[in-house]
Coordinates of C-alpha atoms in Angstrom, one line a residue:
M1 CA 22.0 39.6 -97.7
R2 CA 24.4 36.9 -96.6
T3 CA 27.9 36.9 -98.0
N4 CA 28.8 34.1 -100.3
T5 CA 31.9 32.1 -99.0
D6 CA 31.7 28.9 -100.8
E7 CA 31.9 30.0 -104.6
A8 CA 28.5 28.6 -105.2
K9 CA 26.6 29.9 -108.3
A10 CA 23.0 29.2 -109.4
L11 CA 21.3 28.8 -112.8
V12 CA 17.7 29.5 -112.4
V13 CA 15.8 28.5 -115.6
G14 CA 12.3 30.3 -116.2
G15 CA 11.2 33.9 -116.0
G16 CA 7.8 33.4 -114.5
I17 CA 6.7 34.0 -111.0
I18 CA 8.4 30.9 -109.6
G19 CA 11.7 31.5 -111.5
L20 CA 11.9 35.0 -110.3
S21 CA 10.9 34.3 -106.8
I22 CA 13.5 31.5 -106.5
A23 CA 16.2 33.6 -107.9
K24 CA 15.5 36.3 -105.4
A25 CA 15.1 34.0 -102.6
I26 CA 18.6 32.5 -103.4
R27 CA 20.0 35.9 -103.5
D28 CA 18.3 36.8 -100.1
D29 CA 18.7 33.5 -98.2
I30 CA 22.0 31.9 -99.5
G31 CA 23.7 35.0 -101.0
C32 CA 25.3 33.1 -103.9
H33 CA 25.6 34.4 -107.4
V34 CA 22.5 33.8 -109.5
I35 CA 22.0 33.7 -113.2
L36 CA 18.4 34.0 -114.3
Y37 CA 17.7 32.3 -117.7
S38 CA 14.6 32.7 -119.6
P39 CA 13.7 32.5 -123.2
L40 CA 10.7 34.8 -122.5
H41 CA 10.4 38.2 -120.8
P42 CA 8.4 37.7 -117.6
L43 CA 5.6 39.8 -119.1
D44 CA 5.4 37.3 -121.8
T45 CA 5.0 34.1 -119.6
T46 CA 1.8 32.5 -118.4
S47 CA 2.5 34.2 -114.9
A48 CA 1.6 37.5 -116.4
G49 CA -1.9 36.4 -117.2
A50 CA -2.3 34.6 -113.7
G51 CA -5.2 35.7 -111.5
G52 CA -2.9 36.1 -108.5
L53 CA -5.6 34.5 -106.2
W54 CA -4.1 33.0 -103.0
M55 CA -5.6 29.5 -102.3
P56 CA -3.8 26.2 -101.9
F57 CA -5.3 24.0 -104.5
H58 CA -4.8 20.2 -105.0
C59 CA -1.1 20.3 -104.1
E60 CA 1.2 17.8 -102.5
P61 CA 2.8 17.0 -100.1
A62 CA 0.2 18.6 -97.9
E63 CA 2.2 19.4 -94.9
L64 CA 4.8 21.4 -96.9
V65 CA 2.1 23.0 -98.9
N66 CA 0.4 24.1 -95.8
S67 CA 3.7 25.7 -94.5
W68 CA 4.6 27.3 -97.7
S69 CA 1.1 28.7 -98.2
Q70 CA 0.8 30.0 -94.8
E71 CA 4.2 31.9 -95.2
T72 CA 3.0 33.2 -98.5
L73 CA -0.4 34.3 -97.1
K74 CA 1.6 36.2 -94.3
Y75 CA 3.9 37.9 -96.7
F76 CA 1.0 39.2 -98.9
L77 CA -1.1 40.3 -96.1
D78 CA 1.8 42.2 -94.7
L79 CA 2.1 44.1 -97.9
K80 CA -1.7 44.8 -97.9
H81 CA -1.4 46.1 -94.4
K82 CA 1.3 48.6 -95.2
G83 CA -0.6 50.0 -98.0
D84 CA 1.0 48.2 -101.1
S85 CA -1.1 48.7 -104.2
L86 CA 0.1 45.4 -105.5
V87 CA -2.3 43.6 -103.2
E88 CA -5.9 43.8 -102.4
T89 CA -8.4 41.5 -100.7
L90 CA -11.6 40.0 -101.9
D91 CA -14.4 37.6 -100.8
A92 CA -14.1 34.3 -102.4
F93 CA -16.4 31.3 -102.7
Q94 CA -15.9 27.7 -103.5
F95 CA -19.0 25.7 -104.1
G96 CA -19.5 22.0 -103.5
S97 CA -21.6 19.4 -101.9
K98 CA -20.6 16.9 -99.1
E99 CA -16.8 17.3 -99.7
L100 CA -17.0 20.9 -98.4
L101 CA -18.6 20.2 -95.0
S102 CA -15.2 20.0 -93.4
P103 CA -12.9 23.0 -93.6
P104 CA -9.6 22.5 -95.4
T105 CA -6.3 22.5 -93.4
W106 CA -5.6 26.0 -94.5
A107 CA -8.8 27.5 -93.2
H108 CA -7.4 28.8 -90.0
H109 CA -4.1 30.1 -91.1
L110 CA -2.7 33.1 -89.2
G111 CA -5.5 32.7 -86.5
G112 CA -8.4 33.1 -88.6
A113 CA -7.0 35.9 -90.9
L114 CA -9.1 34.5 -93.9
N115 CA -12.4 34.9 -92.0
F116 CA -13.1 31.3 -93.2
Q117 CA -16.8 29.9 -93.0
V118 CA -18.6 27.0 -94.2
Q119 CA -22.0 28.0 -95.2
K120 CA -25.1 26.7 -96.9
T121 CA -25.8 28.1 -100.3
R122 CA -29.2 29.4 -99.5
E123 CA -27.3 31.9 -97.1
L124 CA -25.9 33.4 -100.2
Y125 CA -29.2 34.3 -102.0
G126 CA -29.1 37.9 -102.6
I127 CA -25.3 38.1 -102.5
I128 CA -24.7 36.2 -105.6
E129 CA -27.0 36.8 -108.5
S130 CA -26.8 33.5 -110.4
Q131 CA -29.7 31.4 -108.5
A132 CA -29.0 28.6 -111.2
L133 CA -25.4 28.4 -109.8
L134 CA -26.6 28.1 -106.3
Q135 CA -29.1 25.4 -106.9
N136 CA -26.4 23.0 -108.2
Y137 CA -24.7 23.0 -104.8
S138 CA -25.4 22.6 -101.0
H139 CA -22.5 24.2 -99.3
V140 CA -19.9 26.8 -100.0
W141 CA -16.5 27.7 -98.3
S142 CA -16.3 31.6 -98.1
F143 CA -13.2 33.4 -97.0
T144 CA -11.4 36.7 -97.5
T145 CA -8.1 36.2 -99.5
P146 CA -5.5 38.5 -101.1
V147 CA -5.2 38.9 -104.8
I148 CA -1.9 40.1 -106.3
N149 CA -1.4 42.2 -109.4
S150 CA 0.6 39.6 -111.2
P151 CA 2.1 41.9 -114.0
K152 CA 3.2 44.5 -111.5
Y153 CA 4.6 42.0 -109.1
L154 CA 6.6 40.4 -111.9
E155 CA 8.1 43.8 -112.8
R156 CA 9.1 44.3 -109.2
L157 CA 10.9 41.1 -108.9
L158 CA 12.7 41.6 -112.1
A159 CA 13.7 45.1 -111.2
S160 CA 15.2 43.9 -107.9
L161 CA 17.4 41.2 -109.6
E162 CA 18.4 43.6 -112.4
S163 CA 19.6 45.9 -109.7
D164 CA 21.5 43.4 -107.8
P165 CA 25.1 43.1 -108.7
G166 CA 25.1 39.5 -107.6
A167 CA 22.5 38.5 -110.1
E168 CA 22.6 38.1 -114.0
V169 CA 19.4 38.5 -116.0
R170 CA 19.5 36.8 -119.3
L171 CA 16.1 37.1 -121.2
N172 CA 14.9 36.2 -124.7
D173 CA 17.4 33.7 -125.1
R174 CA 16.8 30.3 -126.7
A175 CA 15.0 27.6 -124.8
F176 CA 16.8 24.5 -123.6
S177 CA 16.1 21.3 -125.8
S178 CA 16.8 18.9 -122.9
M179 CA 18.3 18.7 -119.4
E180 CA 21.6 17.6 -120.8
D181 CA 21.5 21.0 -122.8
L182 CA 20.7 22.9 -119.6
A183 CA 23.4 21.0 -117.8
T184 CA 26.0 21.9 -120.4
Y185 CA 25.1 25.6 -120.2
A186 CA 25.3 25.6 -116.5
C187 CA 28.8 24.0 -116.5
A188 CA 30.0 26.4 -119.2
N189 CA 28.9 29.5 -117.0
G190 CA 30.5 28.0 -113.8
C191 CA 27.2 27.2 -112.1
T192 CA 27.4 24.6 -109.3
F193 CA 23.7 24.0 -109.2
A194 CA 20.6 24.7 -111.4
V195 CA 16.8 25.1 -110.5
N196 CA 14.4 24.4 -113.2
C197 CA 11.4 26.7 -113.1
S198 CA 10.4 26.5 -116.8
G199 CA 7.0 25.5 -116.0
L200 CA 5.2 24.3 -119.4
G201 CA 8.5 24.7 -121.1
S202 CA 9.5 21.4 -119.4
K203 CA 7.2 19.5 -121.7
K204 CA 9.7 19.9 -124.5
M205 CA 12.9 20.0 -122.4
L206 CA 12.0 16.7 -120.6
G207 CA 9.9 15.1 -123.1
D208 CA 7.0 14.9 -121.0
E209 CA 3.8 14.7 -123.1
N210 CA 1.6 14.5 -120.0
L211 CA 2.5 17.9 -118.8
T212 CA -0.6 20.0 -119.1
P213 CA -1.6 23.4 -117.7
A214 CA -3.9 23.8 -114.7
R215 CA -6.8 26.3 -114.9
Y216 CA -8.6 28.4 -112.4
V217 CA -11.6 30.5 -113.3
V218 CA -12.9 33.5 -111.5
Y219 CA -16.7 33.1 -112.0
V220 CA -17.8 36.2 -110.4
Y221 CA -16.2 39.3 -108.7
I222 CA -18.3 41.0 -106.1
S223 CA -17.4 44.5 -105.0
W224 CA -19.2 46.4 -102.2

């Protein structure tokens, strides 16, 4: 861990996977003091119910997302190879028509670690039971991807911060009503910068009525 020499202090708002990860990254990579602030315990956030499936999805800017996703993929596959029970791998399928004829930019991350293939749906008869599903599409992306036990991973990140003398964890406190409210709190606690990781909590804090949750559905889980 790097030594803090410039008296910087961070306020990270949000106790989900992003907030916890950002707080830990600040401690590990910058070394300055961190206050993690959240009105919810991590296991009460939407992250606790996340499927934990690795897959870049409709995110911009593409170049940065590709870089971040590859770094994340390597991190979780390394945990898997070390026998970490938080991570398993499974075969995933994304169905479509003409738009799936070309592989995505992340298909060949880490030299083909994903075993990515573009297949015709008829090749999956006998593997996927729902014939009606297959008949609606012409092609499919198939790949092997890591899946993370989200609640356990949240607990691990939280425990790491709670045991770190350079981090303060403040949970189950009030939600900020505005960015001005957040800034006032940050200044009152000597923070020199703040990172907003409040997710859907930003809808109220920023007055953004257009903010809506994204959803991903696991249609079928196949285990051999």
